[in-house]
Amino acid sequence: MFAEVFMAKIIAIANQKGGVGKTTTAVNLAASIAAAEKKTLLFDIDPQANATSGVGCDSKHSEKTTYEVLIGTVEASSAILQTSMPFLSLIPSHINLVGADIEIVNEHNRERKLHNALEQVRKKFDYIVIDCPPSLSLITLNALTAADSVLIPVQCEYYALEGLGQLLNTINMVKKTFNPNLDIEGVLMTMFDSRLRLSNQIVDEVKKYFGEKVFSTIVSRNVRLSEAPSFGKPILLYDALSSGTKHYMELAQEILKNHAKTSAHHAAHAKQHVSAVA
């Protein structure tokens, strides 16, 4: 019971809608948690491998990537790379991952491949952040089955809520069938433009829909934030004083605080249980 408290918290960043700031969030949240000196693993399971290049890694010629981990030819622990940040590690993605859905579709326990792979490395980290592909594929299903929680980035634009019903149905299905403990970590508003009335309207609309699950942190549109990936750096290494750095550091603090609260609650509950049994 107590051992679980010391295992990594696994957060999947998911939204099947593309262009919502999913990879930007995965990279910069992982880097911001690592900046708080928490051992963090960024696990890139998107075949586009943008999170991989976003922290300055090139996996084109690597034989140990998410693809090999998922199909079971390589153990997760041997695919871990160290990034230029002291507390941030990476399991890189590869374009080969495009075919992984088809390769594992007939395998036993196909939805638990990622869960089983991560069990080997959970004790080495405080946090594992998974960057999911922009689709509700078998790979995304694997991430949701392996995760403790899912963080949903939503952009402050028209049709922001479009497709979210489908994602929530998938999350509920995963909870019922594969992972009863899956929780919604929170909804993150991205690409906010304070000059636009629309941006504010969409924040209000999302808050009506998700209530307290919406993070206090809102990520504004920020040129430096969109430039950073082309330099292979998280925003805090590219421009430490930008609003993008400030927002992702604030998001990391929100998540760390929430996790500390729930961990303390679980520990107290476990203590009570032990006392009652004794």
mmCIF file of C-alpha atoms in Angstrom:
data_model
loop_
_atom_site.group_PDB
_atom_site.id
_atom_site.type_symbol
_atom_site.label_atom_id
_atom_site.label_comp_id
_atom_site.label_asym_id
_atom_site.label_seq_id
_atom_site.Cartn_x
_atom_site.Cartn_y
_atom_site.Cartn_z
ATOM 1 C CA MET A 1 0.000 0.000 0.000
ATOM 2 C CA PHE A 2 2.743 2.474 0.980
ATOM 3 C CA ALA A 3 4.949 1.598 -2.024
ATOM 4 C CA GLU A 4 2.442 3.134 -4.412
ATOM 5 C CA VAL A 5 3.038 6.592 -2.969
ATOM 6 C CA PHE A 6 6.624 6.448 -4.247
ATOM 7 C CA MET A 7 5.777 5.396 -7.786
ATOM 8 C CA ALA A 8 5.686 7.888 -10.634
ATOM 9 C CA LYS A 9 2.467 9.702 -11.323
ATOM 10 C CA ILE A 10 1.656 9.077 -15.006
ATOM 11 C CA ILE A 11 -0.097 11.910 -16.855
ATOM 12 C CA ALA A 12 -1.283 11.415 -20.454
ATOM 13 C CA ILE A 13 -1.698 14.588 -22.527
ATOM 14 C CA ALA A 14 -4.551 13.802 -24.908
ATOM 15 C CA ASN A 15 -6.936 15.421 -27.347
ATOM 16 C CA GLN A 16 -7.679 13.763 -30.687
ATOM 17 C CA LYS A 17 -8.112 17.208 -32.223
ATOM 18 C CA GLY A 18 -4.813 18.397 -33.718
ATOM 19 C CA GLY A 19 -3.325 21.866 -33.210
ATOM 20 C CA VAL A 20 -4.496 22.397 -29.627
ATOM 21 C CA GLY A 21 -1.032 22.720 -28.046
ATOM 22 C CA LYS A 22 -0.786 19.082 -26.979
ATOM 23 C CA THR A 23 2.910 18.500 -27.704
ATOM 24 C CA THR A 24 3.806 22.036 -26.571
ATOM 25 C CA THR A 25 2.110 21.191 -23.269
ATOM 26 C CA ALA A 26 3.752 17.754 -22.951
ATOM 27 C CA VAL A 27 7.263 19.136 -23.558
ATOM 28 C CA ASN A 28 6.934 22.264 -21.430
ATOM 29 C CA LEU A 29 5.026 20.665 -18.569
ATOM 30 C CA ALA A 30 7.632 17.868 -18.361
ATOM 31 C CA ALA A 31 10.464 20.440 -18.453
ATOM 32 C CA SER A 32 8.782 22.632 -15.811
ATOM 33 C CA ILE A 33 8.254 19.661 -13.461
ATOM 34 C CA ALA A 34 11.906 18.688 -14.034
ATOM 35 C CA ALA A 35 12.913 22.283 -13.197
ATOM 36 C CA ALA A 36 11.286 21.701 -9.792
ATOM 37 C CA GLU A 37 13.880 18.898 -9.364
ATOM 38 C CA LYS A 38 11.378 16.057 -9.792
ATOM 39 C CA LYS A 39 12.688 13.109 -11.786
ATOM 40 C CA THR A 40 10.580 13.329 -14.934
ATOM 41 C CA LEU A 41 10.216 11.075 -17.965
ATOM 42 C CA LEU A 42 8.744 12.465 -21.195
ATOM 43 C CA PHE A 43 7.317 9.498 -23.110
ATOM 44 C CA ASP A 44 6.651 10.391 -26.753
ATOM 45 C CA ILE A 45 4.075 8.037 -28.294
ATOM 46 C CA ASP A 46 3.135 10.281 -31.225
ATOM 47 C CA PRO A 47 4.595 8.926 -34.525
ATOM 48 C CA GLN A 48 5.316 12.543 -35.578
ATOM 49 C CA ALA A 49 7.975 12.579 -32.807
ATOM 50 C CA ASN A 50 7.579 16.327 -32.225
ATOM 51 C CA ALA A 51 8.065 16.017 -28.457
ATOM 52 C CA THR A 52 11.293 14.105 -29.172
ATOM 53 C CA SER A 53 12.722 16.846 -31.399
ATOM 54 C CA GLY A 54 11.227 19.472 -29.039
ATOM 55 C CA VAL A 55 13.765 18.485 -26.358
ATOM 56 C CA GLY A 56 16.637 18.347 -28.849
ATOM 57 C CA CYS A 57 16.721 14.598 -29.631
ATOM 58 C CA ASP A 58 16.784 12.894 -33.012
ATOM 59 C CA SER A 59 15.494 9.320 -33.033
ATOM 60 C CA LYS A 60 15.683 8.703 -36.803
ATOM 61 C CA HIS A 61 18.577 6.249 -36.470
ATOM 62 C CA SER A 62 17.746 4.918 -33.028
ATOM 63 C CA GLU A 63 16.820 1.271 -32.540
ATOM 64 C CA LYS A 64 15.364 1.873 -29.078
ATOM 65 C CA THR A 65 12.225 3.978 -29.356
ATOM 66 C CA THR A 66 8.584 3.845 -28.298
ATOM 67 C CA TYR A 67 7.921 1.601 -31.303
ATOM 68 C CA GLU A 68 10.269 -1.146 -30.055
ATOM 69 C CA VAL A 69 8.958 -0.717 -26.496
ATOM 70 C CA LEU A 70 5.347 -1.090 -27.661
ATOM 71 C CA ILE A 71 5.903 -4.164 -29.811
ATOM 72 C CA GLY A 72 7.961 -5.676 -27.003
ATOM 73 C CA THR A 73 11.415 -6.066 -28.587
ATOM 74 C CA VAL A 74 13.035 -3.565 -26.197
ATOM 75 C CA GLU A 75 12.485 -2.889 -22.491
ATOM 76 C CA ALA A 76 11.401 0.638 -21.597
ATOM 77 C CA SER A 77 14.382 1.070 -19.250
ATOM 78 C CA SER A 78 16.875 0.568 -22.096
ATOM 79 C CA ALA A 79 15.118 3.139 -24.353
ATOM 80 C CA ILE A 80 15.499 6.028 -21.873
ATOM 81 C CA LEU A 81 17.665 8.956 -23.017
ATOM 82 C CA GLN A 82 18.950 11.819 -20.854
ATOM 83 C CA THR A 83 18.077 15.285 -22.186
ATOM 84 C CA SER A 84 20.067 18.482 -21.652
ATOM 85 C CA MET A 85 18.030 19.140 -18.483
ATOM 86 C CA PRO A 86 19.320 17.364 -15.337
ATOM 87 C CA PHE A 87 15.991 15.900 -14.157
ATOM 88 C CA LEU A 88 14.393 15.312 -17.576
ATOM 89 C CA SER A 89 14.618 11.980 -19.429
ATOM 90 C CA LEU A 90 12.973 10.910 -22.680
ATOM 91 C CA ILE A 91 11.751 7.777 -24.410
ATOM 92 C CA PRO A 92 11.818 8.961 -28.034
ATOM 93 C CA SER A 93 9.222 8.273 -30.700
ATOM 94 C CA HIS A 94 9.780 7.176 -34.305
ATOM 95 C CA ILE A 95 7.773 7.302 -37.545
ATOM 96 C CA ASN A 96 7.676 3.453 -37.417
ATOM 97 C CA LEU A 97 5.058 3.841 -34.706
ATOM 98 C CA VAL A 98 2.523 4.580 -37.472
ATOM 99 C CA GLY A 99 2.206 0.833 -38.098
ATOM 100 C CA ALA A 100 2.232 -0.298 -34.465
ATOM 101 C CA ASP A 101 -1.581 -0.257 -34.152
ATOM 102 C CA ILE A 102 -1.867 -2.890 -36.869
ATOM 103 C CA GLU A 103 1.041 -4.952 -35.527
ATOM 104 C CA ILE A 104 -0.399 -5.338 -32.034
ATOM 105 C CA VAL A 105 -4.125 -5.394 -32.895
ATOM 106 C CA ASN A 106 -4.443 -9.201 -32.636
ATOM 107 C CA GLU A 107 -2.209 -9.600 -29.592
ATOM 108 C CA HIS A 108 -3.427 -10.658 -26.174
ATOM 109 C CA ASN A 109 -3.801 -7.710 -23.752
ATOM 110 C CA ARG A 110 -3.065 -5.295 -26.606
ATOM 111 C CA GLU A 111 -4.454 -2.322 -24.609
ATOM 112 C CA ARG A 112 -2.024 -2.954 -21.732
ATOM 113 C CA LYS A 113 1.260 -3.014 -23.680
ATOM 114 C CA LEU A 114 2.268 0.454 -22.513
ATOM 115 C CA HIS A 115 1.053 -0.169 -18.954
ATOM 116 C CA ASN A 116 3.222 -3.292 -18.692
ATOM 117 C CA ALA A 117 6.243 -1.522 -20.230
ATOM 118 C CA LEU A 118 5.960 1.418 -17.817
ATOM 119 C CA GLU A 119 5.643 -0.778 -14.733
ATOM 120 C CA GLN A 120 9.389 -1.523 -15.116
ATOM 121 C CA VAL A 121 10.389 2.164 -14.949
ATOM 122 C CA ARG A 122 7.751 3.710 -12.654
ATOM 123 C CA LYS A 123 9.940 3.494 -9.569
ATOM 124 C CA LYS A 124 12.763 5.446 -11.223
ATOM 125 C CA PHE A 125 10.711 8.632 -11.691
ATOM 126 C CA ASP A 126 8.448 11.032 -9.843
ATOM 127 C CA TYR A 127 6.429 11.937 -12.941
ATOM 128 C CA ILE A 128 5.893 10.406 -16.383
ATOM 129 C CA VAL A 129 4.306 12.667 -19.016
ATOM 130 C CA ILE A 130 2.953 10.913 -22.130
ATOM 131 C CA ASP A 131 2.487 12.855 -25.376
ATOM 132 C CA CYS A 132 -0.349 11.054 -27.198
ATOM 133 C CA PRO A 133 -1.019 11.100 -30.954
ATOM 134 C CA PRO A 134 -3.843 13.397 -32.175
ATOM 135 C CA SER A 135 -6.255 10.462 -32.620
ATOM 136 C CA LEU A 136 -8.242 7.995 -30.525
ATOM 137 C CA SER A 137 -6.127 5.088 -31.766
ATOM 138 C CA LEU A 138 -5.035 1.875 -30.059
ATOM 139 C CA ILE A 139 -1.829 3.718 -29.070
ATOM 140 C CA THR A 140 -3.845 6.456 -27.302
ATOM 141 C CA LEU A 141 -5.949 3.728 -25.674
ATOM 142 C CA ASN A 142 -2.696 2.207 -24.378
ATOM 143 C CA ALA A 143 -1.682 5.571 -22.892
ATOM 144 C CA LEU A 144 -5.034 6.032 -21.135
ATOM 145 C CA THR A 145 -4.843 2.489 -19.766
ATOM 146 C CA ALA A 146 -1.330 3.144 -18.412
ATOM 147 C CA ALA A 147 -2.019 6.640 -17.002
ATOM 148 C CA ASP A 148 -3.179 7.792 -13.581
ATOM 149 C CA SER A 149 -4.735 10.865 -15.133
ATOM 150 C CA VAL A 150 -5.339 12.642 -18.409
ATOM 151 C CA LEU A 151 -4.671 16.330 -19.076
ATOM 152 C CA ILE A 152 -6.787 17.774 -21.896
ATOM 153 C CA PRO A 153 -5.485 20.869 -23.714
ATOM 154 C CA VAL A 154 -8.293 22.939 -25.298
ATOM 155 C CA GLN A 155 -7.549 25.870 -27.595
ATOM 156 C CA CYS A 156 -9.406 29.173 -27.174
ATOM 157 C CA GLU A 157 -10.875 29.114 -30.685
ATOM 158 C CA TYR A 158 -14.133 28.269 -32.462
ATOM 159 C CA TYR A 159 -15.116 24.588 -32.208
ATOM 160 C CA ALA A 160 -13.010 24.253 -29.024
ATOM 161 C CA LEU A 161 -15.477 21.785 -27.521
ATOM 162 C CA GLU A 162 -15.880 19.869 -30.777
ATOM 163 C CA GLY A 163 -14.757 16.258 -30.349
ATOM 164 C CA LEU A 164 -14.387 16.580 -26.574
ATOM 165 C CA GLY A 165 -17.546 14.502 -26.057
ATOM 166 C CA GLN A 166 -15.908 11.700 -28.015
ATOM 167 C CA LEU A 167 -12.720 11.957 -25.925
ATOM 168 C CA LEU A 168 -14.739 11.879 -22.682
ATOM 169 C CA ASN A 169 -16.631 8.789 -23.935
ATOM 170 C CA THR A 170 -13.279 7.099 -24.596
ATOM 171 C CA ILE A 171 -12.015 8.069 -21.114
ATOM 172 C CA ASN A 172 -15.194 6.621 -19.543
ATOM 173 C CA MET A 173 -14.875 3.445 -21.585
ATOM 174 C CA VAL A 174 -11.240 3.051 -20.457
ATOM 175 C CA LYS A 175 -12.331 3.592 -16.833
ATOM 176 C CA LYS A 176 -15.018 0.922 -17.107
ATOM 177 C CA THR A 177 -12.962 -1.642 -18.976
ATOM 178 C CA PHE A 178 -9.219 -1.215 -18.414
ATOM 179 C CA ASN A 179 -8.313 1.425 -15.845
ATOM 180 C CA PRO A 180 -10.884 2.214 -13.119
ATOM 181 C CA ASN A 181 -8.482 4.699 -11.459
ATOM 182 C CA LEU A 182 -8.099 6.974 -14.500
ATOM 183 C CA ASP A 183 -8.875 10.543 -13.500
ATOM 184 C CA ILE A 184 -9.093 13.837 -15.403
ATOM 185 C CA GLU A 185 -6.042 15.781 -14.221
ATOM 186 C CA GLY A 186 -7.536 18.933 -15.642
ATOM 187 C CA VAL A 187 -8.440 20.927 -18.724
ATOM 188 C CA LEU A 188 -5.841 23.444 -19.888
ATOM 189 C CA MET A 189 -6.897 26.448 -21.946
ATOM 190 C CA THR A 190 -4.238 27.183 -24.603
ATOM 191 C CA MET A 191 -3.628 29.830 -27.292
ATOM 192 C CA PHE A 192 -5.526 32.441 -25.283
ATOM 193 C CA ASP A 193 -5.644 35.947 -26.746
ATOM 194 C CA SER A 194 -6.880 38.486 -24.191
ATOM 195 C CA ARG A 195 -7.698 40.974 -26.988
ATOM 196 C CA LEU A 196 -10.364 38.687 -28.402
ATOM 197 C CA ARG A 197 -13.782 38.538 -26.813
ATOM 198 C CA LEU A 198 -14.083 35.043 -28.299
ATOM 199 C CA SER A 199 -11.174 33.775 -26.180
ATOM 200 C CA ASN A 200 -12.919 34.881 -22.987
ATOM 201 C CA GLN A 201 -16.249 33.430 -24.131
ATOM 202 C CA ILE A 202 -14.645 30.047 -24.792
ATOM 203 C CA VAL A 203 -12.948 29.985 -21.370
ATOM 204 C CA ASP A 204 -16.387 30.636 -19.800
ATOM 205 C CA GLU A 205 -17.987 27.927 -21.946
ATOM 206 C CA VAL A 206 -15.321 25.346 -21.015
ATOM 207 C CA LYS A 207 -15.624 26.267 -17.321
ATOM 208 C CA LYS A 208 -19.401 25.707 -17.534
ATOM 209 C CA TYR A 209 -18.755 22.294 -19.030
ATOM 210 C CA PHE A 210 -15.849 21.123 -16.828
ATOM 211 C CA GLY A 211 -16.218 23.252 -13.686
ATOM 212 C CA GLU A 212 -13.360 22.875 -11.204
ATOM 213 C CA LYS A 213 -11.446 20.610 -13.563
ATOM 214 C CA VAL A 214 -10.287 23.669 -15.552
ATOM 215 C CA PHE A 215 -6.782 24.760 -14.463
ATOM 216 C CA SER A 216 -6.372 28.302 -13.102
ATOM 217 C CA THR A 217 -3.373 28.611 -15.433
ATOM 218 C CA ILE A 218 -4.224 29.764 -18.954
ATOM 219 C CA VAL A 219 -1.543 29.588 -21.657
ATOM 220 C CA SER A 220 -1.542 32.694 -23.863
ATOM 221 C CA ARG A 221 -0.530 32.865 -27.482
ATOM 222 C CA ASN A 222 3.213 33.497 -27.389
ATOM 223 C CA VAL A 223 5.635 33.838 -30.301
ATOM 224 C CA ARG A 224 8.595 32.552 -28.245
ATOM 225 C CA LEU A 225 6.595 29.453 -27.338
ATOM 226 C CA SER A 226 6.056 28.604 -31.005
ATOM 227 C CA GLU A 227 9.723 29.321 -31.869
ATOM 228 C CA ALA A 228 11.245 27.118 -29.140
ATOM 229 C CA PRO A 229 10.620 23.687 -30.809
ATOM 230 C CA SER A 230 12.624 24.645 -33.910
ATOM 231 C CA PHE A 231 15.620 25.150 -31.577
ATOM 232 C CA GLY A 232 14.986 21.776 -29.901
ATOM 233 C CA LYS A 233 14.412 23.420 -26.520
ATOM 234 C CA PRO A 234 11.585 23.653 -24.002
ATOM 235 C CA ILE A 235 10.494 27.270 -23.569
ATOM 236 C CA LEU A 236 12.265 27.715 -20.212
ATOM 237 C CA LEU A 237 15.638 26.942 -21.842
ATOM 238 C CA TYR A 238 14.847 29.015 -24.939
ATOM 239 C CA ASP A 239 13.506 32.124 -23.201
ATOM 240 C CA ALA A 240 13.280 31.915 -19.419
ATOM 241 C CA LEU A 241 11.534 35.299 -19.173
ATOM 242 C CA SER A 242 8.769 34.694 -21.728
ATOM 243 C CA SER A 243 5.095 34.468 -20.759
ATOM 244 C CA GLY A 244 5.155 30.865 -22.065
ATOM 245 C CA THR A 245 7.753 29.930 -19.428
ATOM 246 C CA LYS A 246 5.721 31.661 -16.706
ATOM 247 C CA HIS A 247 2.503 29.886 -17.690
ATOM 248 C CA TYR A 248 3.982 26.378 -17.878
ATOM 249 C CA MET A 249 5.840 26.856 -14.586
ATOM 250 C CA GLU A 250 2.514 27.900 -13.026
ATOM 251 C CA LEU A 251 0.803 24.831 -14.507
ATOM 252 C CA ALA A 252 3.543 22.564 -13.095
ATOM 253 C CA GLN A 253 3.071 24.153 -9.658
ATOM 254 C CA GLU A 254 -0.700 23.561 -9.824
ATOM 255 C CA ILE A 255 -0.150 19.896 -10.667
ATOM 256 C CA LEU A 256 2.562 19.391 -8.027
ATOM 257 C CA LYS A 257 0.345 20.980 -5.360
ATOM 258 C CA ASN A 258 -2.682 18.861 -6.331
ATOM 259 C CA HIS A 259 -0.560 15.709 -6.331
ATOM 260 C CA ALA A 260 0.971 16.526 -2.929
ATOM 261 C CA LYS A 261 -2.561 16.979 -1.558
ATOM 262 C CA THR A 262 -3.887 13.668 -2.929
ATOM 263 C CA SER A 263 -0.696 11.811 -1.889
ATOM 264 C CA ALA A 264 -1.065 13.117 1.671
ATOM 265 C CA HIS A 265 -4.728 12.074 1.635
ATOM 266 C CA HIS A 266 -3.871 8.542 0.391
ATOM 267 C CA ALA A 267 -1.062 8.195 2.954
ATOM 268 C CA ALA A 268 -3.412 9.215 5.795
ATOM 269 C CA HIS A 269 -6.057 6.806 4.501
ATOM 270 C CA ALA A 270 -3.490 3.979 4.302
ATOM 271 C CA LYS A 271 -2.334 4.730 7.865
ATOM 272 C CA GLN A 272 -5.928 4.570 9.117
ATOM 273 C CA HIS A 273 -6.431 1.270 7.309
ATOM 274 C CA VAL A 274 -3.256 -0.211 8.860
ATOM 275 C CA SER A 275 -4.327 0.987 12.348
ATOM 276 C CA ALA A 276 -7.801 -0.498 11.880
ATOM 277 C CA VAL A 277 -6.387 -3.852 10.795
ATOM 278 C CA ALA A 278 -3.915 -3.838 13.711
#
